[in-house]
Structures are given as structure tokens and as C-alpha cells.
mmCIF file of C-alpha atoms in Angstrom:
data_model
loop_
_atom_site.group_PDB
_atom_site.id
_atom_site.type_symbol
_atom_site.label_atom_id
_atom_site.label_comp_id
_atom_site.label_asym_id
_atom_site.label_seq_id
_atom_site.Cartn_x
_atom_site.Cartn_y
_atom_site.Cartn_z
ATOM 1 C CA UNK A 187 -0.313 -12.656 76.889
ATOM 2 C CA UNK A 188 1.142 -11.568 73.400
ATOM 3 C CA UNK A 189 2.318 -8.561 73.083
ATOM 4 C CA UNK A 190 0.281 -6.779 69.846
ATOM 5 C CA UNK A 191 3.501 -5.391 68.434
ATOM 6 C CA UNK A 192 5.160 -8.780 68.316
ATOM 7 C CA UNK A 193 2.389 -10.038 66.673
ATOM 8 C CA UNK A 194 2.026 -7.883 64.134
ATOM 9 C CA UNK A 195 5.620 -7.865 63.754
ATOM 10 C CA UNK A 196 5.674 -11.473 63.062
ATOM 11 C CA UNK A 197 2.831 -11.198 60.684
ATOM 12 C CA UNK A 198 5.115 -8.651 58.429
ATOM 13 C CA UNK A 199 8.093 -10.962 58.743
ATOM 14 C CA UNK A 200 6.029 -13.834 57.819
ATOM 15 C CA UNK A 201 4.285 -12.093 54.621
ATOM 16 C CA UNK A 202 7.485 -10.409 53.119
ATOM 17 C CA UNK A 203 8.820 -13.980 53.384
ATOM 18 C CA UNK A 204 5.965 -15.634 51.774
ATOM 19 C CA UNK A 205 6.557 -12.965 49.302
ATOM 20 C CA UNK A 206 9.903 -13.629 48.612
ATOM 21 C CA UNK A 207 9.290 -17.205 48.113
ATOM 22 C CA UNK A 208 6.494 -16.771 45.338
ATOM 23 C CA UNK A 209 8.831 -14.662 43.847
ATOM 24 C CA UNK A 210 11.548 -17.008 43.713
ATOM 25 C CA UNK A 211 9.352 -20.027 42.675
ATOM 26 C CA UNK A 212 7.674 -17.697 39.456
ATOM 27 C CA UNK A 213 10.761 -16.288 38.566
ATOM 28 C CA UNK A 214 10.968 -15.364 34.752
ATOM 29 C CA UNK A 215 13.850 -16.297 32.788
ATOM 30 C CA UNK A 216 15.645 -13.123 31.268
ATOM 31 C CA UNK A 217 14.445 -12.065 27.726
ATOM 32 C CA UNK A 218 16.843 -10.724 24.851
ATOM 33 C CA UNK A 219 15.977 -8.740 22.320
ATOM 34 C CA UNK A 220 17.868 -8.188 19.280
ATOM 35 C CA UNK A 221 17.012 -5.213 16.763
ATOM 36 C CA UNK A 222 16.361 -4.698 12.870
ATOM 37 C CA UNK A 223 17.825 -2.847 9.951
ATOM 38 C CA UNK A 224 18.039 0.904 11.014
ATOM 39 C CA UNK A 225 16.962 0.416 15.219
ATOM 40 C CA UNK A 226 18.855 0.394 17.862
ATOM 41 C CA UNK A 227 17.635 -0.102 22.036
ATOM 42 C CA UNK A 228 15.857 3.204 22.129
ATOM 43 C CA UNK A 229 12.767 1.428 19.901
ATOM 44 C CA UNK A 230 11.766 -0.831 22.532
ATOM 45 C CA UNK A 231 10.887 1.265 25.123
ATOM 46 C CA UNK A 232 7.176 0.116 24.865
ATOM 47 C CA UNK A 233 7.925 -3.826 24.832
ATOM 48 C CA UNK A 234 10.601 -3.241 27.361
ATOM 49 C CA UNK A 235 7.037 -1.845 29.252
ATOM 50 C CA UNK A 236 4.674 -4.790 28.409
ATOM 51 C CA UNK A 237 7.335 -7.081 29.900
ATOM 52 C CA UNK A 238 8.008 -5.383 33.177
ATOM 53 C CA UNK A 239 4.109 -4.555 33.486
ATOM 54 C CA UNK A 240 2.842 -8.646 32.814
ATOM 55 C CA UNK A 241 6.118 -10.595 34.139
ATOM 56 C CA UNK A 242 7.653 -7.724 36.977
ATOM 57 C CA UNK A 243 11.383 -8.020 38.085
ATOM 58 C CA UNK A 244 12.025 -9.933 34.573
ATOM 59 C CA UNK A 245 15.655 -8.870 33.481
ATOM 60 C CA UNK A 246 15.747 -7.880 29.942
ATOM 61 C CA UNK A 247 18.655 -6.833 27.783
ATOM 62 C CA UNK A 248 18.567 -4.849 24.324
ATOM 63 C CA UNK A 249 21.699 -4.246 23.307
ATOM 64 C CA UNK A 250 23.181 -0.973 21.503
ATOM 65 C CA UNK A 251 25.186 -2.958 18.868
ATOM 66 C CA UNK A 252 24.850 -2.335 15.321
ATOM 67 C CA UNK A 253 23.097 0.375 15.379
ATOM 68 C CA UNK A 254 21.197 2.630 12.907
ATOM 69 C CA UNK A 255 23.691 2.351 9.846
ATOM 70 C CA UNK A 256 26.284 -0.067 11.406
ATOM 71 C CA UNK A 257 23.176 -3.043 10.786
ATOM 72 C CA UNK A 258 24.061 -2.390 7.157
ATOM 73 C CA UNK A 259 27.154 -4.491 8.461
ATOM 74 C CA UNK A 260 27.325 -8.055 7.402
ATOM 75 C CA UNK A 261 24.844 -10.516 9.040
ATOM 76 C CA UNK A 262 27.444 -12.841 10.132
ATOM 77 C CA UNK A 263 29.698 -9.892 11.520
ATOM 78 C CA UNK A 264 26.708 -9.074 13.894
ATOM 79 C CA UNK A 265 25.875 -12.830 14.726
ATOM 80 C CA UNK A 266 29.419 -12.521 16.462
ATOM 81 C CA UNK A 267 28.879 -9.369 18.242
ATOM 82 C CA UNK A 268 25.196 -10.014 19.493
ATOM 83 C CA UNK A 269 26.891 -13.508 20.451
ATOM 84 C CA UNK A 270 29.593 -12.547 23.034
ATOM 85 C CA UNK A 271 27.303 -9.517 24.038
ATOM 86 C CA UNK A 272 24.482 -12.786 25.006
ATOM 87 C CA UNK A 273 26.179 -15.586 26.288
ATOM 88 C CA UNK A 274 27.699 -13.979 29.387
ATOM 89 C CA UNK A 275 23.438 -13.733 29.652
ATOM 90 C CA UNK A 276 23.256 -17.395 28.831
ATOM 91 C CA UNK A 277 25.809 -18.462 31.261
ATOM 92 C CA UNK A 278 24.329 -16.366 34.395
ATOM 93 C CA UNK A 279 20.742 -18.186 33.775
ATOM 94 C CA UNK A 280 20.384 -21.468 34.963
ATOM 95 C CA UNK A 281 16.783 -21.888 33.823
ATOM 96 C CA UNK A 282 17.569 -20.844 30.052
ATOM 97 C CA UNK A 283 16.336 -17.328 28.170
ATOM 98 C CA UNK A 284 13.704 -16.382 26.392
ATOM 99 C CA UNK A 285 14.955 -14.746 22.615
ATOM 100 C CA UNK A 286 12.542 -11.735 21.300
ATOM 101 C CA UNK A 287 14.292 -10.722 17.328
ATOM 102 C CA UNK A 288 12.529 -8.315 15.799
ATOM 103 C CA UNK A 289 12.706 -8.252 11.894
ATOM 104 C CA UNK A 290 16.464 -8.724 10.243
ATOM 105 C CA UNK A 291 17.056 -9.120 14.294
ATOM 106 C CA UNK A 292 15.090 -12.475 13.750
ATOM 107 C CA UNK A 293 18.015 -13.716 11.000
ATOM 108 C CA UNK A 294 20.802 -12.706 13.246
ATOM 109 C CA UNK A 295 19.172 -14.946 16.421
ATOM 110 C CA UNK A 296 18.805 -17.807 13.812
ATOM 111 C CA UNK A 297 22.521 -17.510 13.216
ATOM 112 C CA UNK A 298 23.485 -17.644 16.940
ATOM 113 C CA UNK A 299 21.104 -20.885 17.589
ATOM 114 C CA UNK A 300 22.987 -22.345 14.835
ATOM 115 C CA UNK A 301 25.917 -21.568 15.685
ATOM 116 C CA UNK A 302 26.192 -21.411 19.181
ATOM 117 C CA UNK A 303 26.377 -25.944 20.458
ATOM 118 C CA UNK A 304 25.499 -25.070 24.566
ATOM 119 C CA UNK A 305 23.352 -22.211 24.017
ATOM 120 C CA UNK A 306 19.776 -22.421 26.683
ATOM 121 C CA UNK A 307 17.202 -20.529 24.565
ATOM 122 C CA UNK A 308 14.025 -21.710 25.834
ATOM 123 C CA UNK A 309 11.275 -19.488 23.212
ATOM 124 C CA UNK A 310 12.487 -18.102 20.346
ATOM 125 C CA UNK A 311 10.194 -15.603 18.989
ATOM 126 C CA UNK A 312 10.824 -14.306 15.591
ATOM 127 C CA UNK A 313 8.748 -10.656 15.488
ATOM 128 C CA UNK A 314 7.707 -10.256 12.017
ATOM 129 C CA UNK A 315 11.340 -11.452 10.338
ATOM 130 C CA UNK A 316 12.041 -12.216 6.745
ATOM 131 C CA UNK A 317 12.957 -15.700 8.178
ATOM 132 C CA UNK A 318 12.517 -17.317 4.096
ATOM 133 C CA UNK A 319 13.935 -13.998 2.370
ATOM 134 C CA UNK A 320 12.859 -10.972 1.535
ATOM 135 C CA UNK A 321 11.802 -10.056 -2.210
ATOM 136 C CA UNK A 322 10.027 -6.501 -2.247
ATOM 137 C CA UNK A 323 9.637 -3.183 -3.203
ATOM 138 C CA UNK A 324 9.980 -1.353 -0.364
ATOM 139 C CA UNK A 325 10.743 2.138 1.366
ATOM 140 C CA UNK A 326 13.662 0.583 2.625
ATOM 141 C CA UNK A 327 14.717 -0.982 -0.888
ATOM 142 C CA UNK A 328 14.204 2.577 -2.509
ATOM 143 C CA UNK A 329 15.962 4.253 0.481
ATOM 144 C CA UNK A 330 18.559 1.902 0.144
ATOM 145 C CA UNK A 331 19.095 1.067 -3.982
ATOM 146 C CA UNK A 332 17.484 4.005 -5.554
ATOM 147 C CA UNK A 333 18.909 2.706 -9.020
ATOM 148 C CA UNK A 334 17.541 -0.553 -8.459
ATOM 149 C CA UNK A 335 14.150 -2.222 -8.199
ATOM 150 C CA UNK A 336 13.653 -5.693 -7.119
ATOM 151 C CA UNK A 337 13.910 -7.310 -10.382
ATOM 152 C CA UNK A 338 17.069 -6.000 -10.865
ATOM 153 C CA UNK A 339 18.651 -6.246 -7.521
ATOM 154 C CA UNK A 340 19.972 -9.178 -7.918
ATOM 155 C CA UNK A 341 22.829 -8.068 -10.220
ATOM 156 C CA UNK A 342 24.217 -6.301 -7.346
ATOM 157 C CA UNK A 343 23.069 -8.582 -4.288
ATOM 158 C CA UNK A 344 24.739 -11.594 -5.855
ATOM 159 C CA UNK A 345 28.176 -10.234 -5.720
ATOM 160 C CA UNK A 346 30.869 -10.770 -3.240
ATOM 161 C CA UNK A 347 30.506 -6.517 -2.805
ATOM 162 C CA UNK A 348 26.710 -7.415 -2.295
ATOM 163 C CA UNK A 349 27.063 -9.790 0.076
ATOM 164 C CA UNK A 350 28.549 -7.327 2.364
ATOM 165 C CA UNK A 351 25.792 -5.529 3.005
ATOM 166 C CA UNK A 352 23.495 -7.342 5.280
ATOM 167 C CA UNK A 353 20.308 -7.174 3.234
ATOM 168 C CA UNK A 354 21.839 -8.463 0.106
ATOM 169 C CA UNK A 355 22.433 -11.852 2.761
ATOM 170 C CA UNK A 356 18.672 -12.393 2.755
ATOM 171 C CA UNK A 357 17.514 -10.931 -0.748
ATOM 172 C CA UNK A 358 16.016 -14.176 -2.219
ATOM 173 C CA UNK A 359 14.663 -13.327 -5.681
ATOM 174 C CA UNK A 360 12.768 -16.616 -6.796
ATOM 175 C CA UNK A 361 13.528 -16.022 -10.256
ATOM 176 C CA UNK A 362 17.454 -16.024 -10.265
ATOM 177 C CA UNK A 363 17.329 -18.987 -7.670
ATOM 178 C CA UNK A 364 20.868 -20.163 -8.647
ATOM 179 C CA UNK A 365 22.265 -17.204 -8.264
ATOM 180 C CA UNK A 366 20.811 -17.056 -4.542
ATOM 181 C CA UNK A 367 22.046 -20.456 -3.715
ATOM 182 C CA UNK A 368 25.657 -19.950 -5.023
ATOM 183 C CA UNK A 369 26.119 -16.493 -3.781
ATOM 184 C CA UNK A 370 24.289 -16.072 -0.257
ATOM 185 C CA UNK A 371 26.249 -16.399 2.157
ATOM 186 C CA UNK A 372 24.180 -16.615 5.074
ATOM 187 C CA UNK A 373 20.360 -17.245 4.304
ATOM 188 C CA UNK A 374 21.264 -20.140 1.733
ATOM 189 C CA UNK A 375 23.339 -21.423 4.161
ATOM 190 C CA UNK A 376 20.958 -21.224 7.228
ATOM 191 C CA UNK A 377 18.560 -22.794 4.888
ATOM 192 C CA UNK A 378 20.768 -25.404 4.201
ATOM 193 C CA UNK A 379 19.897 -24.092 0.616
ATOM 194 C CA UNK A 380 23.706 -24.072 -0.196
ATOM 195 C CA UNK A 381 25.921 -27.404 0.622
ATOM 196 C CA UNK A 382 26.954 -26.660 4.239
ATOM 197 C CA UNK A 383 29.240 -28.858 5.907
ATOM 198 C CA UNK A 384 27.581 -27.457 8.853
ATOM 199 C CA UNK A 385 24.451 -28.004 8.356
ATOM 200 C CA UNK A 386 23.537 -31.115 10.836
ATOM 201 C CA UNK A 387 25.186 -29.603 13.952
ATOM 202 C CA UNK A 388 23.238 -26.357 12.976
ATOM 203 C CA UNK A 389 20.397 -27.915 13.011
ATOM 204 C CA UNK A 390 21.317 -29.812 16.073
ATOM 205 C CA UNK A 391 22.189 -26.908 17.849
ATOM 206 C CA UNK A 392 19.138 -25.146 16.923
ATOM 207 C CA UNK A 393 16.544 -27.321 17.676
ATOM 208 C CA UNK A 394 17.987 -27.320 21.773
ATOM 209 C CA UNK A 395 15.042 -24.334 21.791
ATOM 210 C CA UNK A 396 11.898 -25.324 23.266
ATOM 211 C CA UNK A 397 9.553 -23.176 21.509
ATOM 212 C CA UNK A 398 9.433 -21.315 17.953
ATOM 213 C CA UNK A 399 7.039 -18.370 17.767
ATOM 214 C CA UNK A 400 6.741 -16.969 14.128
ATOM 215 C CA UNK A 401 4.643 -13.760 14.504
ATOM 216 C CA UNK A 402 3.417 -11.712 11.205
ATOM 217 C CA UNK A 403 0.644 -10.184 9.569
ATOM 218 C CA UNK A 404 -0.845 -8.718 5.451
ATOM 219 C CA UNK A 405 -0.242 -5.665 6.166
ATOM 220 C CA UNK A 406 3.560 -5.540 7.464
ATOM 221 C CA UNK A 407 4.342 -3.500 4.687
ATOM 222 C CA UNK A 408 8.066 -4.074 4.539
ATOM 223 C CA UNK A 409 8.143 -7.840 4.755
ATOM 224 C CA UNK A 410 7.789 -9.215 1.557
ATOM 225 C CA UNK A 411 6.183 -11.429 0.990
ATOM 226 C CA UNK A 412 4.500 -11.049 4.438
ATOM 227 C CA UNK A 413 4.152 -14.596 4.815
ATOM 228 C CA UNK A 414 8.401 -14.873 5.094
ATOM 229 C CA UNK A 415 8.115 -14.465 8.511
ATOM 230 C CA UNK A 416 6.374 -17.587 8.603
ATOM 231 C CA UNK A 417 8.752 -19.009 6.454
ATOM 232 C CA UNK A 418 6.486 -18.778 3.563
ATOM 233 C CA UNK A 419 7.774 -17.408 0.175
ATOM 234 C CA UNK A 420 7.669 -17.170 -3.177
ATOM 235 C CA UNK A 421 7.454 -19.911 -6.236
ATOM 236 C CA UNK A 422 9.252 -18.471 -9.683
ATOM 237 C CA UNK A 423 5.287 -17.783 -10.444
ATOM 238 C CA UNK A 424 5.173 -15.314 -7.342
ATOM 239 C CA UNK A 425 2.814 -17.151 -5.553
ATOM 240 C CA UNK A 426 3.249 -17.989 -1.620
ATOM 241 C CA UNK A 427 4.214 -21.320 -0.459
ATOM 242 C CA UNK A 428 3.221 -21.644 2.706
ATOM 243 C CA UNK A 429 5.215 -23.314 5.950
ATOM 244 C CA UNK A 430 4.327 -26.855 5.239
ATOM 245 C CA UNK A 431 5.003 -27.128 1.441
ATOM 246 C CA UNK A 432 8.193 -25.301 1.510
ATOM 247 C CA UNK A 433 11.363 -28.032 0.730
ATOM 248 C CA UNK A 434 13.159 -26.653 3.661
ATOM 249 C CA UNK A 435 10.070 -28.042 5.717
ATOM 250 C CA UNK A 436 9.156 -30.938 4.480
ATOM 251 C CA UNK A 437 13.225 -32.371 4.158
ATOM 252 C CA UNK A 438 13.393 -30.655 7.850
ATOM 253 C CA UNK A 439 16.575 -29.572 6.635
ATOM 254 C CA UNK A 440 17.257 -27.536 10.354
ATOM 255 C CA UNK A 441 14.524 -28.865 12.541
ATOM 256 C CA UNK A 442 11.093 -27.111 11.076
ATOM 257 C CA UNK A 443 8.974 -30.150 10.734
ATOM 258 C CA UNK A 444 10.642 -31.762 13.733
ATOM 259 C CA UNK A 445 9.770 -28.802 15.879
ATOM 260 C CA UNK A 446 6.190 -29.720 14.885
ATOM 261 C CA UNK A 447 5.976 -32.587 15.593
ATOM 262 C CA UNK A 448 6.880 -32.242 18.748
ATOM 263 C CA UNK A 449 4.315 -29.310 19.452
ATOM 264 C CA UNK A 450 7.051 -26.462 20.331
ATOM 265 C CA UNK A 451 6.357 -24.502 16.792
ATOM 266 C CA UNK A 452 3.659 -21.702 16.691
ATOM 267 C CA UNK A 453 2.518 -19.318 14.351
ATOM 268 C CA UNK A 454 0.870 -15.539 15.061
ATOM 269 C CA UNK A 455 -0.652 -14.306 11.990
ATOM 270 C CA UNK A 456 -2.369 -10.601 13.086
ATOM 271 C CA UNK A 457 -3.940 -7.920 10.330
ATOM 272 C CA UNK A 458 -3.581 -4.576 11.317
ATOM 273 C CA UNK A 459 -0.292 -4.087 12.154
ATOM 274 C CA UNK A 460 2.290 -1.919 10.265
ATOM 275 C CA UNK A 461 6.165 -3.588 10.205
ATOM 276 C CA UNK A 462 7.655 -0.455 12.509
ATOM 277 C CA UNK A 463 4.413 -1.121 15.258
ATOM 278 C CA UNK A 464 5.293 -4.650 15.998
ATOM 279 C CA UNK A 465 7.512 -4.814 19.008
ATOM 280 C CA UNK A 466 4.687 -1.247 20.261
ATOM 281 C CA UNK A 467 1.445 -2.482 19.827
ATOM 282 C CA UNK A 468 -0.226 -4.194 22.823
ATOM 283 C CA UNK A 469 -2.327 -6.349 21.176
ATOM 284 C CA UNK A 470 0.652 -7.954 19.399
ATOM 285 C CA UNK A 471 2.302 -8.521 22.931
ATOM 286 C CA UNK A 472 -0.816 -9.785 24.650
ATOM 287 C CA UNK A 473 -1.922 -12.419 22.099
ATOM 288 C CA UNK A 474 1.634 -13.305 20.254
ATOM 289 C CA UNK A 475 4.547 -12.452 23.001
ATOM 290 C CA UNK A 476 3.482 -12.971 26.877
ATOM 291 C CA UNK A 477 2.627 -16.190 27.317
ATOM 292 C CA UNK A 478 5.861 -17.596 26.099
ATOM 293 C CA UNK A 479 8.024 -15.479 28.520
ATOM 294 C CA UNK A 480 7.871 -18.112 31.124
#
């Protein structure tokens, strides 16, 4: 006769190893996030949430680098840093990681995919980033340049004192387009905008992602225009070109159109939702975020 104990003993073993195994099997890759102009970790606190609430025992970084002020720093100055602060990350995860880069973060993960030849992103998702430029006036501009608006900001942006300042390396004003090309030093050069010697291991290296999510919305507020974090942006007219009739699309200069072809490139357009409630708002996360966190 069995003894009841035993029994129900061996029931317990058997269901915290069943339990074990499904966890093993669905295991989530680990998600980085990388900040914007002016955060720094303490902003995420409600994505960090989302994640551990619809994907538990995910392990997800945010790192205090750059911070506040210090993301003034130049963009290519914090692609290093964010860099050796990830790839330990990279190295440890077999299965790849999942990239969330919210706003001028989205520009510095672009930089690291480029740059970066054995990197295992598997989603990138850009959260409402000025991923053609940015050419506003904004809070931020006025906070920033209080003696300049943005038809004048190009005087200073296109200097080589400009270019230190990590906005100034993605201020695209589509009426002094020359000036842009010559003297960005790290938009025009993502963009393959600028000759860049470069440019065909970049884009190799940043097509090895498997997914592209570009997530914005009309009433961002700071992104200008809105439709840059879709890589839409400006003629010399001011009016949008979308995605798919922008030159850096259709020439696929670093992997756009190839991307979409292949049916890893996705776009999250959502009304509603002001540029600081992004990386808060649920409905963002639930309809734009989660399902690529696998």
C-alpha cells in the first residue's frame, strides 16, 4: 500500500519540476533599455513593471550612464559607454537580447548595431526616437538654445563646437541640407547621408537584428516632425516624407527596405500619447512593446 505522504510528496517533486522545465523552455531573452536626453534609470520604473508583470523572471538592465546633463555628451561618446556597459549582456545570452531605446536612446542603439560586427540583438524597438532628425521648436530647444529658434540653429549646430553637444548630432534642418551632410557627424553618417567608408559593414552589422519596431504617435510633442521616429521627415517645403519615399529607403542605404522585405520591420503609430508617457503608458506596452520580448 502507498504511503499518502509519499505520494503527495512525489506529486510536489513532480510539479515543481514540471515547473522548472516550462520555465526553462519559455525563457525570455534579457531586454536593454537605453535612455533619452535629460533621463536616467529612475524613469522606467513603470516599463521595468509591464515587463516583469507580462514576461516574469525576464532580466532587464537600464543603465545609469549619461545621465540627466551628462546625455548632453556627444552621441558617439555614449555609443562607447552604453557599448561596454551591454556586451558583457550580449556575451552572457546565448539566445540574443531584446533592445528597448527610448527617444535620443533610440540614436545611440542605432550606433551600437552599427558598430558593434557580433552583436545578438534579436528586436530592436525604437520608442518614439528622432531616428530621421529632429527639426522643432520645442521645450527642450528653448530650454536648451534660448537665443536660438530652429531656423537659426543651424549656425551653431553645424560647427565643430556644435557637434559636441549631442543634439546638434541629429538636428537635421531640411533647408541648410549641405550643411547637415558636411557637418554631422553621426546622423549623416548613420544615414549614410555623408560618404562613410563604413557604411556597408554598418549596414551589415545592423541588419544581424531580427526585428525593427518603430513606435510613435501626432501628438509626441517633442519629436519633430513626429513622423521621424518612423523615419519620416521633412522635404525643403516642410512637408513629411514618409518611410517608403525617403532616399535612405528606397537606396536601402543600411538595411531599411531589406528589413521589409523580409517581414522583420514594423511600425506603431498611437495618438494620445505625450513624448515623456511613452516608456509609462500601458497601452503603448501592450499593443507596441510585449509581443516582441520573446
Amino acid at each position: 500500500m502507498t504511503r499518502p505522504w509519499k505520494s503527495g510528496a512525489t506529486s510536489l517533486l513532480w510539479s515543481l519540476f514540471g515547473a522548472c522545465l516550462v520555465a526553462a523552455v519559455i525563457g525570455y531573452k534579457p531586454v536593454v533599455i537605453v535612455h533619452g536626453l535629460f533621463d536616467s534609470s529612475g524613469e522606467f520604473v513603470e516599463l521595468l513593471r509591464f515587463i516583469n508583470q507580462s514576461h516574469p523572471g525576464t532580466n532587464v538592465s537600464v543603465f545609469d550612464l549619461f545621465d540627466r546633463s551628462s546625455s548632453l555628451q556627444p552621441l558617439w561618446k555614449q555609443v562607447e559607454g552604453f557599448k561596454a556597459a551591454i556586451y558583457p549582456i550580449m556575451q552572457n545570452a546565448a539566445d540574443g537580447v531584446n533592445f528597448i531605446c527610448y527617444s535620443q536612446g533610440g540614436l545611440i542603439c542605432r550606433g551600437i548595431l552599427s558598430t558593434l560586427p557580433d552583436h545578438n540583438v534579436h528586436s530592436f524597438i525604437s520608442l518614439s526616437s528622432p531616428q530621421a532628425g529632429q527639426y522643432g521648436d520645442t521645450n527642450y530647444l528653448k530650454y536648451l538654445f534660448p537665443q536660438f529658434m530652429k531656423f537659426n540653429l543651424f549656425h551653431f549646430c553645424y560647427t565643430s563646437v556644435g557637434q559636441r553637444i549631442s543634439i546638434c548630432n541629429f538636428w537635421k534642418d531640411p533647408h541648410h541640407m549641405d550643411m547637415y551632410v558636411n557637418s554631422s557627424d553621426y546622423l549623416a553618417l548613420l544615414n549614410s547621408e555623408r560618404t562613410n567608408p563604413n557604411s556597408t559593414v554598418w549596414k551589415k552589422n545592423f541588419l544581424r537584428i531580427k526585428k525593427l519596431v518603430l513606435i510613435g504617435g501626432p501628438d509626441d510633442g517633442v519629436i519633430t516632425p513626429w513622423q521621424s521616429s518612423q523615419f519620416g521627415f521633412y522635404d525643403d517645403n516642410e512637408t513629411v516624407v514618409e518611410l517608403k519615399d525617403q532616399d535612405l529607403y528606397l537606396r536601402d542605404v543600411f538595411g531599411l527596405k531589406t528589413l521589409n522585405a523580409r517581414g522583420d520591420l514594423f511600425l506603431c503609430s498611437m495618438a494620445g500619447v505625450e513624448h515623456i508617457n511613452w516608456h509609462s503608458n500601458y497601452t503603448v506596452f501592450n499593443a507596441c512593446i510585449e509581443k516582441w520580448l520573446v
